[in-house]
PDB file of C-alpha atoms in Angstrom:
ATOM      1  CA  MET A  16     100.401 100.685 126.247  1.00 55.00           C
ATOM      2  CA  GLU A  17     101.517 100.986 122.636  1.00 64.00           C
ATOM      3  CA  ALA A  18      99.691 103.137 120.124  1.00 81.00           C
ATOM      4  CA  ARG A  19      99.122 102.001 116.567  1.00 94.00           C
ATOM      5  CA  ILE A  20     101.620 102.815 113.823  1.00 97.00           C
ATOM      6  CA  ARG A  21     100.391 105.812 111.787  1.00 98.00           C
ATOM      7  CA  VAL A  22     101.203 105.772 108.070  1.00 98.00           C
ATOM      8  CA  VAL A  23     100.478 108.408 105.441  1.00 98.00           C
ATOM      9  CA  VAL A  24     100.212 106.788 102.013  1.00 98.00           C
ATOM     10  CA  ALA A  25     100.420 109.072  98.993  1.00 97.00           C
ATOM     11  CA  LYS A  26     100.451 109.303  95.196  1.00 95.00           C
ATOM     12  CA  PRO A  27     102.704 112.248  94.390  1.00 95.00           C
ATOM     13  CA  GLY A  28     102.941 114.043  91.085  1.00 89.00           C
ATOM     14  CA  LEU A  29     100.920 113.472  87.952  1.00 88.00           C
ATOM     15  CA  ASP A  30     100.673 109.692  88.216  1.00 82.00           C
ATOM     16  CA  GLY A  31      97.008 108.670  88.139  1.00 85.00           C
ATOM     17  CA  HIS A  32      97.379 104.914  88.709  1.00 86.00           C
ATOM     18  CA  ASP A  33      96.118 104.317  92.225  1.00 90.00           C
ATOM     19  CA  ARG A  34      95.001 100.693  92.412  1.00 92.00           C
ATOM     20  CA  GLY A  35      98.262  99.466  93.958  1.00 91.00           C
ATOM     21  CA  VAL A  36      98.474 102.195  96.582  1.00 94.00           C
ATOM     22  CA  LYS A  37      94.895 101.526  97.625  1.00 95.00           C
ATOM     23  CA  VAL A  38      95.668  97.820  98.029  1.00 96.00           C
ATOM     24  CA  VAL A  39      98.695  98.632 100.189  1.00 97.00           C
ATOM     25  CA  ALA A  40      96.734 101.159 102.262  1.00 98.00           C
ATOM     26  CA  ARG A  41      94.034  98.583 102.932  1.00 98.00           C
ATOM     27  CA  ALA A  42      96.591  95.891 103.852  1.00 98.00           C
ATOM     28  CA  LEU A  43      98.259  98.217 106.354  1.00 98.00           C
ATOM     29  CA  ARG A  44      94.872  99.163 107.801  1.00 98.00           C
ATOM     30  CA  ASP A  45      93.767  95.542 108.001  1.00 98.00           C
ATOM     31  CA  ALA A  46      97.015  94.807 109.866  1.00 97.00           C
ATOM     32  CA  GLY A  47      95.957  97.256 112.578  1.00 97.00           C
ATOM     33  CA  MET A  48      97.767 100.411 111.495  1.00 98.00           C
ATOM     34  CA  GLU A  49      96.198 103.835 111.210  1.00 97.00           C
ATOM     35  CA  VAL A  50      96.388 104.818 107.548  1.00 98.00           C
ATOM     36  CA  VAL A  51      95.742 108.157 105.895  1.00 98.00           C
ATOM     37  CA  TYR A  52      95.573 107.998 102.097  1.00 97.00           C
ATOM     38  CA  THR A  53      96.053 111.462 100.627  1.00 96.00           C
ATOM     39  CA  GLY A  54      94.671 110.708  97.175  1.00 92.00           C
ATOM     40  CA  LEU A  55      96.045 111.411  93.720  1.00 94.00           C
ATOM     41  CA  HIS A  56      98.234 114.247  92.467  1.00 94.00           C
ATOM     42  CA  GLN A  57      99.757 115.341  95.769  1.00 95.00           C
ATOM     43  CA  THR A  58     102.801 117.576  95.986  1.00 97.00           C
ATOM     44  CA  PRO A  59     105.641 116.684  98.342  1.00 98.00           C
ATOM     45  CA  GLU A  60     104.668 119.793 100.331  1.00 98.00           C
ATOM     46  CA  GLN A  61     101.094 118.544 100.756  1.00 98.00           C
ATOM     47  CA  ILE A  62     102.280 115.081 101.766  1.00 98.00           C
ATOM     48  CA  VAL A  63     104.698 116.388 104.390  1.00 98.00           C
ATOM     49  CA  GLU A  64     102.066 118.745 105.778  1.00 98.00           C
ATOM     50  CA  THR A  65      99.603 115.853 106.073  1.00 98.00           C
ATOM     51  CA  ALA A  66     102.228 113.672 107.776  1.00 98.00           C
ATOM     52  CA  LEU A  67     102.954 116.405 110.312  1.00 98.00           C
ATOM     53  CA  GLN A  68      99.285 117.141 110.972  1.00 98.00           C
ATOM     54  CA  GLU A  69      98.526 113.436 111.395  1.00 97.00           C
ATOM     55  CA  ASP A  70     101.609 112.818 113.577  1.00 97.00           C
ATOM     56  CA  ALA A  71     102.670 110.060 111.170  1.00 98.00           C
ATOM     57  CA  ASP A  72     105.383 107.552 111.966  1.00 98.00           C
ATOM     58  CA  ALA A  73     105.927 106.752 108.282  1.00 98.00           C
ATOM     59  CA  ILE A  74     105.196 107.961 104.768  1.00 98.00           C
ATOM     60  CA  GLY A  75     104.713 105.525 101.905  1.00 98.00           C
ATOM     61  CA  LEU A  76     104.868 106.881  98.363  1.00 97.00           C
ATOM     62  CA  SER A  77     103.659 105.093  95.254  1.00 96.00           C
ATOM     63  CA  VAL A  78     105.375 106.369  92.117  1.00 94.00           C
ATOM     64  CA  LEU A  79     104.845 104.947  88.646  1.00 90.00           C
ATOM     65  CA  SER A  80     105.462 108.127  86.649  1.00 89.00           C
ATOM     66  CA  GLY A  81     109.252 108.009  86.420  1.00 91.00           C
ATOM     67  CA  ALA A  82     109.614 111.100  88.616  1.00 93.00           C
ATOM     68  CA  HIS A  83     110.668 109.095  91.678  1.00 96.00           C
ATOM     69  CA  MET A  84     114.104 110.707  92.100  1.00 97.00           C
ATOM     70  CA  THR A  85     112.675 114.239  92.143  1.00 97.00           C
ATOM     71  CA  LEU A  86     109.651 113.420  94.293  1.00 97.00           C
ATOM     72  CA  PHE A  87     111.439 111.385  96.964  1.00 98.00           C
ATOM     73  CA  ARG A  88     114.338 113.867  97.122  1.00 98.00           C
ATOM     74  CA  ARG A  89     112.002 116.830  97.625  1.00 98.00           C
ATOM     75  CA  LEU A  90     109.951 114.995 100.247  1.00 98.00           C
ATOM     76  CA  LEU A  91     113.090 114.135 102.228  1.00 98.00           C
ATOM     77  CA  GLU A  92     114.330 117.737 101.974  1.00 98.00           C
ATOM     78  CA  LEU A  93     111.023 119.019 103.306  1.00 98.00           C
ATOM     79  CA  LEU A  94     111.038 116.564 106.204  1.00 98.00           C
ATOM     80  CA  ALA A  95     114.541 117.710 107.141  1.00 98.00           C
ATOM     81  CA  GLU A  96     113.515 121.383 106.904  1.00 98.00           C
ATOM     82  CA  ARG A  97     110.539 120.717 109.193  1.00 98.00           C
ATOM     83  CA  ASP A  98     112.699 118.813 111.725  1.00 98.00           C
ATOM     84  CA  ALA A  99     110.778 115.638 110.919  1.00 98.00           C
ATOM     85  CA  ALA A 100     113.512 113.447 109.432  1.00 97.00           C
ATOM     86  CA  ASP A 101     112.547 110.779 111.986  1.00 97.00           C
ATOM     87  CA  ILE A 102     109.471 109.939 109.890  1.00 98.00           C
ATOM     88  CA  VAL A 103     110.341 106.735 108.026  1.00 98.00           C
ATOM     89  CA  VAL A 104     109.967 107.084 104.248  1.00 98.00           C
ATOM     90  CA  PHE A 105     109.362 104.055 102.058  1.00 98.00           C
ATOM     91  CA  GLY A 106     107.794 103.536  98.682  1.00 97.00           C
ATOM     92  CA  GLY A 107     107.066 101.437  95.703  1.00 96.00           C
ATOM     93  CA  GLY A 108     106.596 101.518  92.000  1.00 93.00           C
ATOM     94  CA  ILE A 109     108.385 101.026  88.735  1.00 90.00           C
ATOM     95  CA  ILE A 110     111.849 102.030  89.884  1.00 95.00           C
ATOM     96  CA  PRO A 111     115.088 100.764  88.276  1.00 95.00           C
ATOM     97  CA  PRO A 112     117.566  99.001  90.600  1.00 95.00           C
ATOM     98  CA  GLU A 113     120.227 101.680  90.121  1.00 96.00           C
ATOM     99  CA  ASP A 114     117.728 104.332  91.228  1.00 97.00           C
ATOM    100  CA  ILE A 115     116.761 102.261  94.272  1.00 97.00           C
ATOM    101  CA  ALA A 116     120.380 102.351  95.446  1.00 97.00           C
ATOM    102  CA  GLU A 117     120.458 106.130  94.960  1.00 97.00           C
ATOM    103  CA  LEU A 118     117.161 106.609  96.804  1.00 98.00           C
ATOM    104  CA  GLU A 119     118.500 104.581  99.725  1.00 97.00           C
ATOM    105  CA  LYS A 120     121.569 106.866  99.834  1.00 97.00           C
ATOM    106  CA  LEU A 121     119.201 109.846 100.029  1.00 97.00           C
ATOM    107  CA  GLY A 122     117.439 108.305 103.030  1.00 98.00           C
ATOM    108  CA  VAL A 123     114.532 106.286 101.652  1.00 98.00           C
ATOM    109  CA  ALA A 124     114.297 103.297 103.985  1.00 98.00           C
ATOM    110  CA  ARG A 125     112.867 100.796 101.484  1.00 98.00           C
ATOM    111  CA  ILE A 126     111.529 100.531  97.938  1.00 98.00           C
ATOM    112  CA  PHE A 127     109.094  97.773  97.027  1.00 98.00           C
ATOM    113  CA  THR A 128     108.995  96.834  93.369  1.00 95.00           C
ATOM    114  CA  PRO A 129     106.211  95.148  91.374  1.00 92.00           C
ATOM    115  CA  GLY A 130     105.515  91.690  92.727  1.00 94.00           C
ATOM    116  CA  ALA A 131     106.072  92.604  96.376  1.00 97.00           C
ATOM    117  CA  THR A 132     103.362  91.057  98.484  1.00 97.00           C
ATOM    118  CA  THR A 133     101.208  93.037 100.862  1.00 98.00           C
ATOM    119  CA  THR A 134     102.353  90.644 103.589  1.00 98.00           C
ATOM    120  CA  SER A 135     106.002  91.575 102.983  1.00 98.00           C
ATOM    121  CA  ILE A 136     105.137  95.285 103.093  1.00 98.00           C
ATOM    122  CA  VAL A 137     103.160  94.927 106.332  1.00 98.00           C
ATOM    123  CA  GLU A 138     105.925  92.875 107.942  1.00 98.00           C
ATOM    124  CA  TRP A 139     108.577  95.386 106.874  1.00 98.00           C
ATOM    125  CA  VAL A 140     106.609  98.336 108.273  1.00 98.00           C
ATOM    126  CA  ARG A 141     106.066  96.504 111.578  1.00 97.00           C
ATOM    127  CA  ALA A 142     109.780  95.683 111.832  1.00 96.00           C
ATOM    128  CA  ASN A 143     111.143  99.065 110.730  1.00 97.00           C
ATOM    129  CA  VAL A 144     108.761 101.713 111.993  1.00 97.00           C
ATOM    130  CA  ALA A 145     108.908 102.387 115.705  1.00 83.00           C
ATOM    131  CA  THR A 146     105.629 101.826 117.487  1.00 75.00           C
ATOM    132  CA  PRO A 147     104.804 104.966 119.468  1.00 68.00           C
ATOM    133  CA  VAL A 148     104.051 104.736 123.168  1.00 68.00           C
ATOM    134  CA  ALA A 149     100.566 105.939 124.067  1.00 61.00           C
TER     135      ALA A 149
END
């Protein structure tokens, strides 16, 4: 029997625009995933701690503030320090193409830019996040 995919969805940093992340969280939930939305103004430390406590399979970050390089890098460092680099990290937001390439080099699995459909995000998570065995 397979358990449901568990995803922590977060808004790190000072960015206060949360409509998009709430839409994505609902789409993932409606697709049968367990979703924990951490709320606004989370630090990478808080997000990683939540992911570990919730036994998350993936973390999705929404970043519109321009601080994506710093926030994703710190989150990935913390996951590595906590021996949790197997948690898939993806995200979305206003992120320039050259930064997307750099984030992928750091270990971010996927960045969704404005215009990505919730269907494409759900399908990507299903295809790229291992379903745990219950």
